[in-house]
């Protein structure tokens, strides 16, 4: 994803909203090409970006929601369930070749799930974050999110827990292994 926080004054809401736009744009690129190699590369990049985004949210944004937003725990539990559905769908997409008929069906399903999830966050949660958390803290969370995305896994791991503790202790090791596998296999995970 783009390094939205490079100016040092962008908050986590702006960073995550930009991530959402980038993900939807990648889906548009997948849909806009018939080249199977390019579709695979774009799908792998999309999967990596979604994983980075989701892990960073689970590490830093969800704890902030739980701590500062009324009924935050329930919202986070809902989001974690959606993340699990998205991870499982991406795992299926990862296993399907772009030449197979089901590939674009999975891309369309992923687009629908990502759009729904992004809309929920942008229309409901993000305004609550801005209402309940001071801007300086949102900028600080944004910086942590950007750092976390650099270490996060790039492949879907459906059996991994969606927890802050897991991502902060085991996640960087999983991410390192994923990036090594990406290099060894020539898998594209950066835009």
Tab-separated table of C-alpha atoms in Angstrom:
chain	number	residue	atom	x	y	z
A	1	UNK	CA	0.000	0.000	0.000
A	2	UNK	CA	1.018	3.567	-0.330
A	3	UNK	CA	2.908	5.048	2.596
A	4	UNK	CA	0.105	7.434	3.468
A	5	UNK	CA	1.727	8.361	6.768
A	6	UNK	CA	4.976	9.642	5.283
A	7	UNK	CA	4.089	13.222	6.229
A	8	UNK	CA	3.926	12.111	9.868
A	9	UNK	CA	0.607	13.856	10.475
A	10	UNK	CA	-1.875	11.447	8.922
A	11	UNK	CA	-4.105	9.557	11.293
A	12	UNK	CA	-4.987	5.877	11.276
A	13	UNK	CA	-8.411	6.535	9.778
A	14	UNK	CA	-6.877	8.165	6.703
A	15	UNK	CA	-4.323	5.351	6.377
A	16	UNK	CA	-6.909	2.571	6.567
A	17	UNK	CA	-9.304	4.401	4.241
A	18	UNK	CA	-6.481	4.751	1.707
A	19	UNK	CA	-5.756	1.022	2.090
A	20	UNK	CA	-9.405	0.265	1.299
A	21	UNK	CA	-9.223	2.363	-1.886
A	22	UNK	CA	-5.974	0.644	-2.918
A	23	UNK	CA	-7.506	-2.818	-2.412
A	24	UNK	CA	-10.576	-2.002	-4.487
A	25	UNK	CA	-8.308	-0.515	-7.187
A	26	UNK	CA	-6.315	-3.771	-7.297
A	27	UNK	CA	-9.547	-5.684	-7.819
A	28	UNK	CA	-10.368	-3.324	-10.675
A	29	UNK	CA	-6.974	-4.089	-12.211
A	30	UNK	CA	-7.609	-7.835	-11.901
A	31	UNK	CA	-10.973	-7.416	-13.602
A	32	UNK	CA	-9.463	-5.127	-16.226
A	33	UNK	CA	-6.974	-7.601	-17.645
A	34	UNK	CA	-7.330	-10.922	-19.393
A	35	UNK	CA	-3.619	-11.728	-19.033
A	36	UNK	CA	-3.527	-14.711	-16.668
A	37	UNK	CA	-0.013	-14.038	-15.372
A	38	UNK	CA	-0.918	-10.448	-14.584
A	39	UNK	CA	-4.146	-11.567	-12.908
A	40	UNK	CA	-2.215	-13.991	-10.683
A	41	UNK	CA	0.369	-11.336	-9.778
A	42	UNK	CA	-2.341	-8.784	-8.996
A	43	UNK	CA	-4.316	-11.314	-6.950
A	44	UNK	CA	-1.201	-12.236	-4.948
A	45	UNK	CA	-0.480	-8.549	-4.368
A	46	UNK	CA	-4.080	-7.995	-3.261
A	47	UNK	CA	-3.946	-10.946	-0.858
A	48	UNK	CA	-0.702	-9.648	0.665
A	49	UNK	CA	-2.107	-6.134	1.045
A	50	UNK	CA	-5.318	-7.363	2.657
A	51	UNK	CA	-3.313	-9.521	5.070
A	52	UNK	CA	-1.028	-6.628	6.038
A	53	UNK	CA	-4.006	-4.349	6.569
A	54	UNK	CA	-6.009	-6.890	8.585
A	55	UNK	CA	-3.113	-7.840	10.849
A	56	UNK	CA	-2.276	-4.197	11.552
A	57	UNK	CA	-5.922	-3.515	12.395
A	58	UNK	CA	-6.038	-6.453	14.766
A	59	UNK	CA	-2.796	-5.377	16.459
A	60	UNK	CA	-3.542	-1.697	17.023
A	61	UNK	CA	-6.962	-0.533	15.851
A	62	UNK	CA	-9.147	-3.178	17.431
A	63	UNK	CA	-7.617	-2.715	20.906
A	64	UNK	CA	-8.247	1.041	20.542
A	65	UNK	CA	-11.872	0.390	19.554
A	66	UNK	CA	-12.335	-1.936	22.526
A	67	UNK	CA	-10.779	0.596	24.910
A	68	UNK	CA	-12.429	3.790	23.679
A	69	UNK	CA	-15.610	3.113	21.697
A	70	UNK	CA	-18.881	2.230	23.435
A	71	UNK	CA	-19.761	-1.412	22.664
A	72	UNK	CA	-16.342	-1.640	21.039
A	73	UNK	CA	-15.843	-5.259	22.050
A	74	UNK	CA	-18.923	-6.351	20.105
A	75	UNK	CA	-17.835	-4.369	17.046
A	76	UNK	CA	-14.379	-5.937	17.170
A	77	UNK	CA	-15.796	-9.444	17.453
A	78	UNK	CA	-17.961	-8.759	14.392
A	79	UNK	CA	-14.928	-7.476	12.477
A	80	UNK	CA	-12.820	-10.482	13.442
A	81	UNK	CA	-15.503	-12.791	12.054
A	82	UNK	CA	-15.481	-10.818	8.810
A	83	UNK	CA	-11.674	-11.004	8.704
A	84	UNK	CA	-11.874	-14.785	9.107
A	85	UNK	CA	-14.328	-15.053	6.197
A	86	UNK	CA	-12.061	-12.884	4.033
A	87	UNK	CA	-8.954	-14.911	4.975
A	88	UNK	CA	-10.714	-18.176	4.116
A	89	UNK	CA	-11.859	-16.738	0.788
A	90	UNK	CA	-8.341	-15.509	-0.026
A	91	UNK	CA	-6.954	-18.967	0.775
A	92	UNK	CA	-9.366	-20.407	-1.798
A	93	UNK	CA	-8.391	-17.717	-4.327
A	94	UNK	CA	-4.715	-18.457	-3.738
A	95	UNK	CA	-5.289	-22.084	-4.816
A	96	UNK	CA	-7.217	-21.325	-8.020
A	97	UNK	CA	-5.490	-20.604	-11.303
A	98	UNK	CA	-6.624	-17.510	-13.220
A	99	UNK	CA	-7.460	-19.748	-16.193
A	100	UNK	CA	-10.092	-21.596	-14.142
A	101	UNK	CA	-13.697	-20.455	-14.407
A	102	UNK	CA	-14.045	-19.999	-10.642
A	103	UNK	CA	-11.161	-17.527	-10.358
A	104	UNK	CA	-13.174	-14.442	-11.287
A	105	UNK	CA	-16.108	-15.650	-9.189
A	106	UNK	CA	-13.795	-15.653	-6.161
A	107	UNK	CA	-12.443	-12.206	-7.099
A	108	UNK	CA	-16.020	-10.887	-7.292
A	109	UNK	CA	-16.886	-12.483	-3.949
A	110	UNK	CA	-13.765	-10.982	-2.385
A	111	UNK	CA	-14.667	-7.588	-3.808
A	112	UNK	CA	-18.123	-7.804	-2.241
A	113	UNK	CA	-16.745	-8.838	1.163
A	114	UNK	CA	-14.006	-6.202	1.169
A	115	UNK	CA	-16.424	-3.478	0.062
A	116	UNK	CA	-18.890	-4.442	2.801
A	117	UNK	CA	-16.175	-4.521	5.461
A	118	UNK	CA	-14.657	-1.218	4.326
A	119	UNK	CA	-18.071	0.455	4.216
A	120	UNK	CA	-18.849	-0.696	7.778
A	121	UNK	CA	-15.556	0.654	9.044
A	122	UNK	CA	-15.688	3.934	7.149
A	123	UNK	CA	-19.331	4.753	7.857
A	124	UNK	CA	-19.601	3.479	11.439
A	125	UNK	CA	-16.310	2.726	13.215
A	126	UNK	CA	-13.961	5.374	11.872
A	127	UNK	CA	-16.243	8.283	12.870
A	128	UNK	CA	-16.465	6.754	16.362
A	129	UNK	CA	-12.667	6.500	16.556
A	130	UNK	CA	-12.348	10.186	15.686
A	131	UNK	CA	-15.060	11.077	18.197
A	132	UNK	CA	-13.580	9.127	21.119
A	133	UNK	CA	-9.814	9.255	20.541
A	134	UNK	CA	-7.687	12.426	20.400
A	135	UNK	CA	-6.087	13.156	17.035
A	136	UNK	CA	-2.540	12.804	18.405
A	137	UNK	CA	-3.314	9.278	19.526
A	138	UNK	CA	-4.880	8.450	16.146
A	139	UNK	CA	-1.693	9.672	14.441
A	140	UNK	CA	0.369	7.516	16.832
A	141	UNK	CA	-1.807	4.473	16.078
A	142	UNK	CA	-1.368	5.221	12.377
A	143	UNK	CA	2.419	5.130	12.737
A	144	UNK	CA	2.176	1.781	14.543
A	145	UNK	CA	-0.128	0.424	11.826
A	146	UNK	CA	2.354	1.417	9.099
A	147	UNK	CA	5.198	-0.334	10.954
A	148	UNK	CA	3.058	-3.439	11.571
A	149	UNK	CA	2.178	-3.739	7.874
A	150	UNK	CA	5.886	-4.013	7.052
A	151	UNK	CA	6.249	-7.118	9.273
A	152	UNK	CA	2.849	-8.739	8.757
A	153	UNK	CA	2.232	-12.020	6.955
A	154	UNK	CA	1.616	-11.797	3.208
A	155	UNK	CA	-0.329	-15.043	2.873
A	156	UNK	CA	-3.665	-16.089	4.363
A	157	UNK	CA	-3.426	-18.361	7.395
A	158	UNK	CA	-7.030	-19.376	8.193
A	159	UNK	CA	-6.088	-21.292	11.344
A	160	UNK	CA	-4.177	-18.361	12.889
A	161	UNK	CA	-6.022	-16.514	15.653
A	162	UNK	CA	-7.150	-12.937	15.060
A	163	UNK	CA	-5.587	-11.605	18.237
A	164	UNK	CA	-3.292	-8.758	19.156
A	165	UNK	CA	-1.086	-11.086	21.232
A	166	UNK	CA	-0.645	-13.605	18.415
A	167	UNK	CA	0.196	-10.921	15.868
A	168	UNK	CA	2.688	-9.198	18.157
A	169	UNK	CA	4.498	-12.380	19.231
A	170	UNK	CA	4.221	-14.961	16.446
A	171	UNK	CA	3.084	-12.783	13.549
A	172	UNK	CA	6.460	-11.226	12.654
A	173	UNK	CA	7.988	-14.702	12.332
A	174	UNK	CA	5.113	-15.865	10.144
A	175	UNK	CA	5.501	-12.697	8.090
A	176	UNK	CA	9.214	-13.305	7.646
A	177	UNK	CA	8.602	-16.877	6.475
A	178	UNK	CA	5.897	-15.647	4.077
A	179	UNK	CA	8.238	-13.026	2.568
A	180	UNK	CA	11.004	-15.636	2.141
A	181	UNK	CA	8.535	-17.970	0.402
A	182	UNK	CA	7.349	-15.069	-1.755
A	183	UNK	CA	10.943	-14.386	-2.890
A	184	UNK	CA	11.721	-18.065	-3.477
A	185	UNK	CA	8.591	-18.677	-5.517
A	186	UNK	CA	8.602	-15.352	-7.367
A	187	UNK	CA	5.228	-14.432	-5.852
A	188	UNK	CA	4.412	-10.749	-6.255
A	189	UNK	CA	3.316	-9.138	-3.005
A	190	UNK	CA	4.082	-5.459	-3.583
A	191	UNK	CA	2.475	-2.980	-5.896
